Short mmCIF file of C-alpha atoms in Angstrom, two decimals:
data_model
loop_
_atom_site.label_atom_id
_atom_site.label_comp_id
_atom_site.label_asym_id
_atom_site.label_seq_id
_atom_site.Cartn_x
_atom_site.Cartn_y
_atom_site.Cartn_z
CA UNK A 1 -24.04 6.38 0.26
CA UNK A 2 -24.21 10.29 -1.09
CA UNK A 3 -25.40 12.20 -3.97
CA UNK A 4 -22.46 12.86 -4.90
CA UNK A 5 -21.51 8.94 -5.55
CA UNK A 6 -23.62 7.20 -7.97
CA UNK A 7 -23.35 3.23 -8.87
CA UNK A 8 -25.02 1.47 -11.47
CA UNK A 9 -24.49 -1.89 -13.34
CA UNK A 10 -24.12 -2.99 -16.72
CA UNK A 11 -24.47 -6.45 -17.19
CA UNK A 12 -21.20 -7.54 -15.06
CA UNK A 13 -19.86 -4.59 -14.73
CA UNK A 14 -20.60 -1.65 -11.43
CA UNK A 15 -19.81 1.63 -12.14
CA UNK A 16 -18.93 3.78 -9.00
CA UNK A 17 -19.05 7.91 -10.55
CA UNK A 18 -18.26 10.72 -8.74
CA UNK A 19 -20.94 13.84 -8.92
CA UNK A 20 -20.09 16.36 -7.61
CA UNK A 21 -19.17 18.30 -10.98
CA UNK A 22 -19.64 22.17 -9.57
CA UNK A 23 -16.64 21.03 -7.32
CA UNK A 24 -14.46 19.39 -10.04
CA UNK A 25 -15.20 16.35 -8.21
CA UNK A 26 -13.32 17.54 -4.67
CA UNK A 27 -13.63 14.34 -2.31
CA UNK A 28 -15.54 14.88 1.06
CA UNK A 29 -15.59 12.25 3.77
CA UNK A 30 -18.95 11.28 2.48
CA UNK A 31 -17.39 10.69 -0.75
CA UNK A 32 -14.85 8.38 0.53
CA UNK A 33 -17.30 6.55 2.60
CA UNK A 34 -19.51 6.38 -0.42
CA UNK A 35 -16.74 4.79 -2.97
CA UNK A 36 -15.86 2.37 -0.44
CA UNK A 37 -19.32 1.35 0.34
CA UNK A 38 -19.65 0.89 -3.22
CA UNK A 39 -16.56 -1.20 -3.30
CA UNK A 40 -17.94 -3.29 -0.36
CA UNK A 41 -21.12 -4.02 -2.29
CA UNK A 42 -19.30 -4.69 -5.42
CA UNK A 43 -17.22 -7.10 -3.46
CA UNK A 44 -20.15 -9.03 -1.87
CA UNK A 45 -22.19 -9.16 -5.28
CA UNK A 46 -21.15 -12.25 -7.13
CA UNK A 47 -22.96 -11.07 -10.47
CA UNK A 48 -20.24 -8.28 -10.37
CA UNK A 49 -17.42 -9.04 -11.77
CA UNK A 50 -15.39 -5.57 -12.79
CA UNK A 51 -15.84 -1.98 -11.05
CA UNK A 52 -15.37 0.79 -13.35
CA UNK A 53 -14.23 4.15 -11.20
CA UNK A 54 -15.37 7.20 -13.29
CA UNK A 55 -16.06 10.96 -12.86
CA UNK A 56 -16.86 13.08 -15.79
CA UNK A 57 -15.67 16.17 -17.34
CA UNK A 58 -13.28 15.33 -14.27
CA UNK A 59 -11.90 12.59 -12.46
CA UNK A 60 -11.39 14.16 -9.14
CA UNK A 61 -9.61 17.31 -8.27
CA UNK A 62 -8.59 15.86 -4.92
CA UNK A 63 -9.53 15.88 -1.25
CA UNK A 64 -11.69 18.94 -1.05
CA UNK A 65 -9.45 21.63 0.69
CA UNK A 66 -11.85 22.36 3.33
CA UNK A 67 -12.14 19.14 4.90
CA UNK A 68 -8.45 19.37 5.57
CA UNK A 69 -8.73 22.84 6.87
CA UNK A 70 -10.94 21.21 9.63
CA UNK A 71 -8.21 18.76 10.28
CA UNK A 72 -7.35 19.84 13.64
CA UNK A 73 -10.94 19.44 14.84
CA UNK A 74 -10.94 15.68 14.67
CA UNK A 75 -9.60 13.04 17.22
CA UNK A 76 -5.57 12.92 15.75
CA UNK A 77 -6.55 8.49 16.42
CA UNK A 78 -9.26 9.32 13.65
CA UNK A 79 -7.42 7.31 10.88
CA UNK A 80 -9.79 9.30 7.84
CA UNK A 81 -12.60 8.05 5.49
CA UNK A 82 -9.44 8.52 2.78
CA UNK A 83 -7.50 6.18 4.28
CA UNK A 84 -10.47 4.12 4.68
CA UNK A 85 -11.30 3.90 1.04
CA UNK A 86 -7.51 3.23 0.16
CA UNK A 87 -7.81 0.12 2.51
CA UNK A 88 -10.93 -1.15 0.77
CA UNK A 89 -8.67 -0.51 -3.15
CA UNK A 90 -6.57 -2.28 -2.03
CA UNK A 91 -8.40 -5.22 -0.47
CA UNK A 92 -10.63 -5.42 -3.59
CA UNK A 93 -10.16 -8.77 -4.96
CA UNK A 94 -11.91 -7.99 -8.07
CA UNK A 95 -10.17 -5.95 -11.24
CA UNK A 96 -10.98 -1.95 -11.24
CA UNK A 97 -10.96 0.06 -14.39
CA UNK A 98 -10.61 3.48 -13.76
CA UNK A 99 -11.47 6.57 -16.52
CA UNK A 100 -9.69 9.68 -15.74
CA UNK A 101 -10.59 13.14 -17.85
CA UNK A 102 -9.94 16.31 -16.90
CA UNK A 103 -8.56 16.76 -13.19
CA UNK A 104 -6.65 14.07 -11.31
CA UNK A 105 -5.16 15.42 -8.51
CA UNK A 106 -3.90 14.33 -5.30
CA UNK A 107 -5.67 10.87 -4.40
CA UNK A 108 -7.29 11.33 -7.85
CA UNK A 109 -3.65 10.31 -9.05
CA UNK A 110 -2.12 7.95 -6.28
CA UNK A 111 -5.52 6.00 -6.01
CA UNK A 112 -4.52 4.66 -10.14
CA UNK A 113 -1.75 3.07 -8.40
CA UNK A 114 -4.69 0.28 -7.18
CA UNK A 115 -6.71 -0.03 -10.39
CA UNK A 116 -5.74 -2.95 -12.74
CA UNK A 117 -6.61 -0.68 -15.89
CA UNK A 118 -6.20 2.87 -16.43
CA UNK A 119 -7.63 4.65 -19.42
CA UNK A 120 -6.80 8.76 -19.60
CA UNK A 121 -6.99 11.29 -21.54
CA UNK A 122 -4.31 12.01 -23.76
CA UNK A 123 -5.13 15.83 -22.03
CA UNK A 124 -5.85 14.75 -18.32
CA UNK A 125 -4.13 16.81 -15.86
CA UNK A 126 -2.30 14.87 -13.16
CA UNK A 127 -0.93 15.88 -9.93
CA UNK A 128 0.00 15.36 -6.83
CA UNK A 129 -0.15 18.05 -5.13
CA UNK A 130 1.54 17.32 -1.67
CA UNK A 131 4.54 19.25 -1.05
CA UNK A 132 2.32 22.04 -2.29
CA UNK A 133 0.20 21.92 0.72
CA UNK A 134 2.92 20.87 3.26
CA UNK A 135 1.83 17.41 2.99
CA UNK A 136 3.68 14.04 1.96
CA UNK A 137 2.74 11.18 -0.02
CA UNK A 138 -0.45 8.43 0.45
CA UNK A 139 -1.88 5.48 -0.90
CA UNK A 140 1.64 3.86 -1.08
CA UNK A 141 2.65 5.99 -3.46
CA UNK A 142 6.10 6.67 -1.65
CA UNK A 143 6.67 2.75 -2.99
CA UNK A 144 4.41 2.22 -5.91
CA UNK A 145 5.02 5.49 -7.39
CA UNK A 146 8.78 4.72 -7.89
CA UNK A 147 8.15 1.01 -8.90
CA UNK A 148 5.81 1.78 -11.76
CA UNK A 149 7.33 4.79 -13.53
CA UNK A 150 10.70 4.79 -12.22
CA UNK A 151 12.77 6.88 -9.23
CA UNK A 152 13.71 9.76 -11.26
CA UNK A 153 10.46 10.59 -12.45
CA UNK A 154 8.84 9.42 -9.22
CA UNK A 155 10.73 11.98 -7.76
CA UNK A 156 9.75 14.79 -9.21
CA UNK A 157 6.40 14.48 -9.74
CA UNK A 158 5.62 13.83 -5.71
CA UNK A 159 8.63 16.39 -4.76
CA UNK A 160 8.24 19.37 -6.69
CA UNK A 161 4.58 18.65 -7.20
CA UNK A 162 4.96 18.81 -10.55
CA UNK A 163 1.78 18.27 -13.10
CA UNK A 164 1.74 15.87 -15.96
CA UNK A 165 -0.64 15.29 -18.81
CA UNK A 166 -2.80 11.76 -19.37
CA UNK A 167 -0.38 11.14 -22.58
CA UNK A 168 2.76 11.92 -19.99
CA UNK A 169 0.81 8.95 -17.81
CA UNK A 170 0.58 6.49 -20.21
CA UNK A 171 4.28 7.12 -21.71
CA UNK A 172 5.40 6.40 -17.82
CA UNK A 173 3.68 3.25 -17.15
CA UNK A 174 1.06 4.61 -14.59
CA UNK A 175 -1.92 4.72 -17.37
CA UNK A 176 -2.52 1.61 -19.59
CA UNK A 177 -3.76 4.10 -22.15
CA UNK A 178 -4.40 7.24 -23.05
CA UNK A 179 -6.73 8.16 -25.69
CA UNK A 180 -9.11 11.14 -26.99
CA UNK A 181 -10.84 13.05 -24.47
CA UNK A 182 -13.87 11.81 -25.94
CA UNK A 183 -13.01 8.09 -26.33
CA UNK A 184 -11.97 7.59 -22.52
CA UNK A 185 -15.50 6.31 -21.14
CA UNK A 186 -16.48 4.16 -24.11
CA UNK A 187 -13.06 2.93 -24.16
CA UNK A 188 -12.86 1.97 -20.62
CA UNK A 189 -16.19 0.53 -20.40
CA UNK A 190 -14.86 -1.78 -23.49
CA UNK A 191 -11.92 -3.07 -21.54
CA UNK A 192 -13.88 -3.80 -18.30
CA UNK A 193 -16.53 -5.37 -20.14
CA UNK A 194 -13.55 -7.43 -21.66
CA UNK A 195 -12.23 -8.20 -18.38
CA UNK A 196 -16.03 -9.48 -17.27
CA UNK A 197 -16.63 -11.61 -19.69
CA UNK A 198 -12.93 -13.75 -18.63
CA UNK A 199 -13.98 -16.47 -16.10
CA UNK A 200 -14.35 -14.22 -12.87
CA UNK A 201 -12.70 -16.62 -10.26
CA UNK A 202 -9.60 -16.94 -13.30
CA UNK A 203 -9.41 -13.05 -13.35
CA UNK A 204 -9.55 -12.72 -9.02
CA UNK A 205 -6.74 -15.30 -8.71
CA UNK A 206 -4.39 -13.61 -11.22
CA UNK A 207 -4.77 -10.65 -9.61
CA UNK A 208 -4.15 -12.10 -6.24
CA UNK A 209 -1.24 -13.84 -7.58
CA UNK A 210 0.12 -10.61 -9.48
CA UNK A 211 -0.12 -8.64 -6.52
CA UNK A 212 0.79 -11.02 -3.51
CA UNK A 213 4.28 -10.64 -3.64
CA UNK A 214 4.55 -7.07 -3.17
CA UNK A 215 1.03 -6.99 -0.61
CA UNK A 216 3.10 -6.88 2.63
CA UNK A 217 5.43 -3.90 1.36
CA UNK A 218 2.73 -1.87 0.06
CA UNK A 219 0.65 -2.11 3.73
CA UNK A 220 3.65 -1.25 5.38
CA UNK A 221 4.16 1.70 3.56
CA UNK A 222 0.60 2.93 3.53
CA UNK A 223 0.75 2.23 7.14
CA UNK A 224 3.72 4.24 7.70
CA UNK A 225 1.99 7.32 5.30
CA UNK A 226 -0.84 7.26 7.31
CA UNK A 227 1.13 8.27 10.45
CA UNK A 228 3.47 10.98 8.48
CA UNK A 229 0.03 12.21 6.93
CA UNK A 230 -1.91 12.55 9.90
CA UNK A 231 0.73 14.58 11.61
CA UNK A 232 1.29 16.78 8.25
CA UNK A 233 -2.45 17.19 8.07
CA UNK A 234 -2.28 19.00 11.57
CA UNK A 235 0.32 20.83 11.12
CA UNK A 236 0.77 24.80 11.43
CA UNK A 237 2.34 24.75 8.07
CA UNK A 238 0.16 22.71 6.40
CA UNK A 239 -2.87 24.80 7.98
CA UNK A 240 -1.46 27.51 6.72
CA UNK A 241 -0.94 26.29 3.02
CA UNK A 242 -4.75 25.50 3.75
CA UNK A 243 -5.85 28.83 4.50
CA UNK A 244 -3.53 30.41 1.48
CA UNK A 245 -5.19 28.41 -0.67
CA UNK A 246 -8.96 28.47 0.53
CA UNK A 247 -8.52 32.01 0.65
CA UNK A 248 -7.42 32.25 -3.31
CA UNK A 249 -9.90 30.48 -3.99
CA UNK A 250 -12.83 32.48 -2.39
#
């Protein structure tokens, strides 16, 4: 685990919350590992029934910029703690609520594709970011993005990179809800709590059910991502959108 991911329980209920507010919640590879270790206890923990996924002020601006930058140092076969932690979503057999405020960007967006509830902001800001950085799309977005809000505004959002608000998320399909900024936590943690008091092996199966027919599709396509991402990631034109933007930054 890290600092910067913090779990706690609530009767039934684990909440796995990104700190690392200074950043806007940027994801490290200690991050990752830390979200899915938390998934992998949650999973093992029969008194769990529900994992809320929170940040704060922000949900997650996305995979911290430098870590990418350092891409090229790593063994290409590394597969990534990211990809790791979207394996262990999407083998989580138990329902995930996430609350999103503020920044959701990159795999802060595509990783709502796995949760079973989303609750936004009516004034999140959404994105995924990819073509922006040279990159393509993850998480089985390139499939689930389309499926759940439609090709045509699938399409622009993950080609032009275009930004969207929480209310724009919940209009779509992609959020169950958007509400007040400061309603998002209390009204997430009421859903999850409703979904924990349901009769927990009732809940798993439905999901399982819900979910099993489209499984094999959605590996194959995160599968395939992987592979496209990996080589984008490396890249002299992603390493250069890298650098552009690391050096606005500083």
């Amino acid at each position: 685990m890290t600092e910067h991911v913090l779990t706690e329980r609530h009767g039934a209920v684990m909440t796995i919350r990104l700190n690392r507010p200074e950043k806007k919640n940027a994801l490290t590879r200690d991050m990752y590992r830390g979200m899915a270790a938390g998934l992998h206890a949650a999973a093992a923990e029969d008194a769990v029934h529900v994992v809320l996924l929170a940040g704060g002020a922000d949900f997650t601006a996305g995979n911290d910029i430098g870590d990418f930058a350092k891409a090229g140092e790593r063994d290409p076969k590394d597969p990534g703690a990211a990809f790791d932690f979207l394996e262990a979503i999407l083998a989580f057999q138990k329902p995930v609520v996430a609350a999103v405020r503020g920044n959701a960007v990159g795999i802060g967006t595509t990783m709502l594709l796995h949760c079973d509830v989303v609750v936004a902001s009516e004034t999140a800001r959404l994105m995924m970011p990819f073509t922006r950085l040279a990159l393509c799309p993850e998480a089985g977005s390139s499939l689930l993005m389309p499926a759940r809000v439609g090709p045509a505004i699938a399409n622009w959002w993950l080609l032009a990179s275009a930004g969207f608000s929480g209310a724009d998320a919940a209009a779509a399909g992609l959020a169950t809800r958007a509400v007040a900024d400061d309603e998002v936590e209390a009204t997430a943690a009421q859903m999850a709590a409703t979904l924990a008091a349901l009769p927990p092996g009732s809940v798993q199966e439905s999901k399982r059910l819900i979910r099993a027919p489209h499984l094999d599709a959605v590996k194959a396509a995160m599968a395939a991502e992987r592979v496209s991402f990996g080589e984008r990631l490396r890249s002299p034109e992603a390493q250069a959108a890298f650098a552009g933007f690391l050096k606005k930054a500083g």
